[in-house]
PDB file of C-alpha atoms in Angstrom:
ATOM      1  CA  MET A   1     119.622  41.569-106.206  1.00 56.00           C
ATOM      2  CA  HIS A   2     120.368  38.630-108.494  1.00 88.00           C
ATOM      3  CA  VAL A   3     116.680  38.210-109.353  1.00 93.00           C
ATOM      4  CA  ALA A   4     116.306  41.865-110.351  1.00 93.00           C
ATOM      5  CA  ALA A   5     119.476  41.734-112.458  1.00 93.00           C
ATOM      6  CA  ALA A   6     118.271  38.570-114.151  1.00 94.00           C
ATOM      7  CA  ILE A   7     114.846  40.011-114.952  1.00 96.00           C
ATOM      8  CA  VAL A   8     116.280  43.239-116.374  1.00 96.00           C
ATOM      9  CA  SER A   9     118.986  41.376-118.316  1.00 96.00           C
ATOM     10  CA  ILE A  10     116.515  38.939-119.868  1.00 97.00           C
ATOM     11  CA  ALA A  11     114.019  41.672-120.763  1.00 97.00           C
ATOM     12  CA  LEU A  12     116.780  43.799-122.288  1.00 97.00           C
ATOM     13  CA  ALA A  13     118.145  40.806-124.203  1.00 97.00           C
ATOM     14  CA  VAL A  14     114.696  40.250-125.737  1.00 97.00           C
ATOM     15  CA  VAL A  15     114.484  43.900-126.814  1.00 97.00           C
ATOM     16  CA  LEU A  16     118.001  43.745-128.247  1.00 97.00           C
ATOM     17  CA  ALA A  17     117.270  40.516-130.104  1.00 97.00           C
ATOM     18  CA  ARG A  18     114.275  42.185-131.749  1.00 96.00           C
ATOM     19  CA  THR A  19     116.268  45.284-132.703  1.00 94.00           C
ATOM     20  CA  ALA A  20     119.135  43.131-133.955  1.00 96.00           C
ATOM     21  CA  HIS A  21     116.702  41.178-136.127  1.00 95.00           C
ATOM     22  CA  ALA A  22     115.262  44.408-137.541  1.00 94.00           C
ATOM     23  CA  THR A  23     118.785  45.636-138.212  1.00 92.00           C
ATOM     24  CA  PHE A  24     120.030  42.397-139.804  1.00 92.00           C
ATOM     25  CA  THR A  25     116.995  42.186-142.075  1.00 91.00           C
ATOM     26  CA  GLY A  26     117.425  45.814-143.107  1.00 84.00           C
ATOM     27  CA  GLN A  27     113.888  46.891-142.271  1.00 88.00           C
ATOM     28  CA  GLU A  28     113.090  50.191-143.917  1.00 88.00           C
ATOM     29  CA  VAL A  29     112.639  52.182-140.710  1.00 87.00           C
ATOM     30  CA  VAL A  30     116.052  51.029-139.475  1.00 87.00           C
ATOM     31  CA  ARG A  31     117.765  51.614-142.812  1.00 87.00           C
ATOM     32  CA  ARG A  32     116.273  55.104-143.132  1.00 88.00           C
ATOM     33  CA  GLY A  33     117.299  56.075-139.607  1.00 87.00           C
ATOM     34  CA  VAL A  34     120.845  54.847-140.146  1.00 87.00           C
ATOM     35  CA  VAL A  35     121.226  56.670-143.457  1.00 88.00           C
ATOM     36  CA  GLU A  36     119.875  59.904-141.977  1.00 89.00           C
ATOM     37  CA  VAL A  37     122.480  59.918-139.194  1.00 90.00           C
ATOM     38  CA  GLY A  38     125.235  59.348-141.751  1.00 90.00           C
ATOM     39  CA  PHE A  39     126.092  55.714-141.025  1.00 89.00           C
ATOM     40  CA  PRO A  40     126.948  53.717-144.165  1.00 91.00           C
ATOM     41  CA  PRO A  41     124.124  51.288-145.006  1.00 88.00           C
ATOM     42  CA  SER A  42     126.677  48.726-146.150  1.00 89.00           C
ATOM     43  CA  LEU A  43     127.855  48.449-142.536  1.00 91.00           C
ATOM     44  CA  LEU A  44     124.375  48.015-141.078  1.00 91.00           C
ATOM     45  CA  TRP A  45     125.250  44.437-140.176  1.00 93.00           C
ATOM     46  CA  LEU A  46     127.842  45.738-137.677  1.00 94.00           C
ATOM     47  CA  LEU A  47     125.116  47.473-135.703  1.00 94.00           C
ATOM     48  CA  GLY A  48     123.047  44.286-135.680  1.00 94.00           C
ATOM     49  CA  LEU A  49     126.094  42.318-134.593  1.00 96.00           C
ATOM     50  CA  ALA A  50     126.735  44.718-131.705  1.00 97.00           C
ATOM     51  CA  GLN A  51     123.112  44.430-130.575  1.00 97.00           C
ATOM     52  CA  ALA A  52     123.107  40.632-130.848  1.00 97.00           C
ATOM     53  CA  ALA A  53     126.440  40.386-129.019  1.00 97.00           C
ATOM     54  CA  GLY A  54     125.080  42.608-126.260  1.00 97.00           C
ATOM     55  CA  ALA A  55     122.009  40.399-125.884  1.00 97.00           C
ATOM     56  CA  ALA A  56     124.129  37.243-125.809  1.00 97.00           C
ATOM     57  CA  GLY A  57     126.532  38.821-123.330  1.00 97.00           C
ATOM     58  CA  LEU A  58     123.728  39.772-120.974  1.00 97.00           C
ATOM     59  CA  LEU A  59     122.302  36.259-121.077  1.00 97.00           C
ATOM     60  CA  ALA A  60     125.689  34.579-120.634  1.00 97.00           C
ATOM     61  CA  GLY A  61     126.384  37.084-117.881  1.00 95.00           C
ATOM     62  CA  LEU A  62     123.663  35.442-115.826  1.00 94.00           C
ATOM     63  CA  PHE A  63     126.204  32.678-115.284  1.00 94.00           C
ATOM     64  CA  TRP A  64     129.426  34.735-115.179  1.00 94.00           C
ATOM     65  CA  ASN A  65     128.987  38.233-113.797  1.00 94.00           C
ATOM     66  CA  PRO A  66     132.074  39.869-115.377  1.00 95.00           C
ATOM     67  CA  LEU A  67     130.605  39.160-118.807  1.00 96.00           C
ATOM     68  CA  ALA A  68     127.348  40.870-117.829  1.00 96.00           C
ATOM     69  CA  VAL A  69     129.300  43.906-116.643  1.00 97.00           C
ATOM     70  CA  ALA A  70     131.233  44.072-119.915  1.00 97.00           C
ATOM     71  CA  ALA A  71     128.121  43.582-122.065  1.00 97.00           C
ATOM     72  CA  ALA A  72     126.049  46.145-120.186  1.00 97.00           C
ATOM     73  CA  GLY A  73     128.913  48.661-120.211  1.00 97.00           C
ATOM     74  CA  CYS A  74     129.405  48.292-123.961  1.00 97.00           C
ATOM     75  CA  LEU A  75     125.668  48.615-124.542  1.00 98.00           C
ATOM     76  CA  VAL A  76     125.609  51.849-122.544  1.00 98.00           C
ATOM     77  CA  LEU A  77     128.309  53.247-124.836  1.00 97.00           C
ATOM     78  CA  TYR A  78     126.535  51.961-127.961  1.00 97.00           C
ATOM     79  CA  PHE A  79     123.220  53.564-127.042  1.00 97.00           C
ATOM     80  CA  LEU A  80     124.863  56.803-125.883  1.00 97.00           C
ATOM     81  CA  GLY A  81     126.203  57.012-129.431  1.00 95.00           C
ATOM     82  CA  ALA A  82     122.784  56.223-130.868  1.00 94.00           C
ATOM     83  CA  VAL A  83     121.057  58.897-128.777  1.00 96.00           C
ATOM     84  CA  GLY A  84     123.713  61.464-129.680  1.00 95.00           C
ATOM     85  CA  SER A  85     123.568  60.610-133.372  1.00 94.00           C
ATOM     86  CA  HIS A  86     119.804  60.950-133.546  1.00 94.00           C
ATOM     87  CA  LEU A  87     119.773  64.199-131.578  1.00 95.00           C
ATOM     88  CA  ARG A  88     122.505  65.615-133.807  1.00 95.00           C
ATOM     89  CA  VAL A  89     120.350  65.221-136.921  1.00 94.00           C
ATOM     90  CA  GLY A  90     117.105  66.323-135.257  1.00 92.00           C
ATOM     91  CA  HIS A  91     115.300  63.013-134.633  1.00 89.00           C
ATOM     92  CA  PRO A  92     113.936  63.389-131.108  1.00 90.00           C
ATOM     93  CA  GLU A  93     111.536  60.434-131.479  1.00 89.00           C
ATOM     94  CA  ARG A  94     114.305  58.052-132.528  1.00 90.00           C
ATOM     95  CA  ALA A  95     116.573  59.503-129.857  1.00 93.00           C
ATOM     96  CA  GLY A  96     113.809  58.833-127.348  1.00 93.00           C
ATOM     97  CA  LEU A  97     113.568  55.181-128.318  1.00 92.00           C
ATOM     98  CA  SER A  98     117.330  54.809-128.066  1.00 94.00           C
ATOM     99  CA  ALA A  99     117.259  56.646-124.726  1.00 97.00           C
ATOM    100  CA  ALA A 100     114.665  54.204-123.383  1.00 96.00           C
ATOM    101  CA  ILE A 101     116.899  51.280-124.293  1.00 96.00           C
ATOM    102  CA  LEU A 102     119.872  53.187-122.860  1.00 97.00           C
ATOM    103  CA  LEU A 103     118.000  53.484-119.558  1.00 97.00           C
ATOM    104  CA  GLY A 104     117.539  49.719-119.533  1.00 96.00           C
ATOM    105  CA  CYS A 105     121.243  49.257-120.208  1.00 97.00           C
ATOM    106  CA  VAL A 106     122.196  51.617-117.367  1.00 98.00           C
ATOM    107  CA  LEU A 107     119.829  49.791-115.031  1.00 97.00           C
ATOM    108  CA  ALA A 108     121.291  46.420-116.054  1.00 96.00           C
ATOM    109  CA  LEU A 109     124.816  47.736-115.520  1.00 97.00           C
ATOM    110  CA  ALA A 110     123.951  49.095-112.073  1.00 96.00           C
ATOM    111  CA  LEU A 111     122.315  45.847-111.009  1.00 96.00           C
ATOM    112  CA  VAL A 112     125.136  43.591-112.189  1.00 95.00           C
ATOM    113  CA  LEU A 113     127.707  45.889-110.570  1.00 94.00           C
ATOM    114  CA  LEU A 114     125.819  45.675-107.270  1.00 93.00           C
ATOM    115  CA  GLU A 115     126.126  41.893-107.390  1.00 84.00           C
ATOM    116  CA  ASN A 116     129.906  42.082-106.979  1.00 69.00           C
TER     117      ASN A 116
END
């Protein structure tokens, strides 16, 4: 199971690093989506920080499983909030993207929990 958890964690960390970069650089599509759900644009960096921390936690969790569990669990909560926020304002396509990442987070959490 360790190999599967490692593959999912690394793939998810790559996706999160890309989304964190887009968030930190304030790309227009990210900024627009955040504003439309009512999140203050001045705090956009917090979302990028959460994504980057999740990616780092998943990678570090390859060496210490409790960290992977914590990172994956927090990412599940983060993306549940993202899906809910986008659905609330009527953005099914953005909710779908967040839901796809959420699925990866749930899979990572399940796999790292099975390693215990």
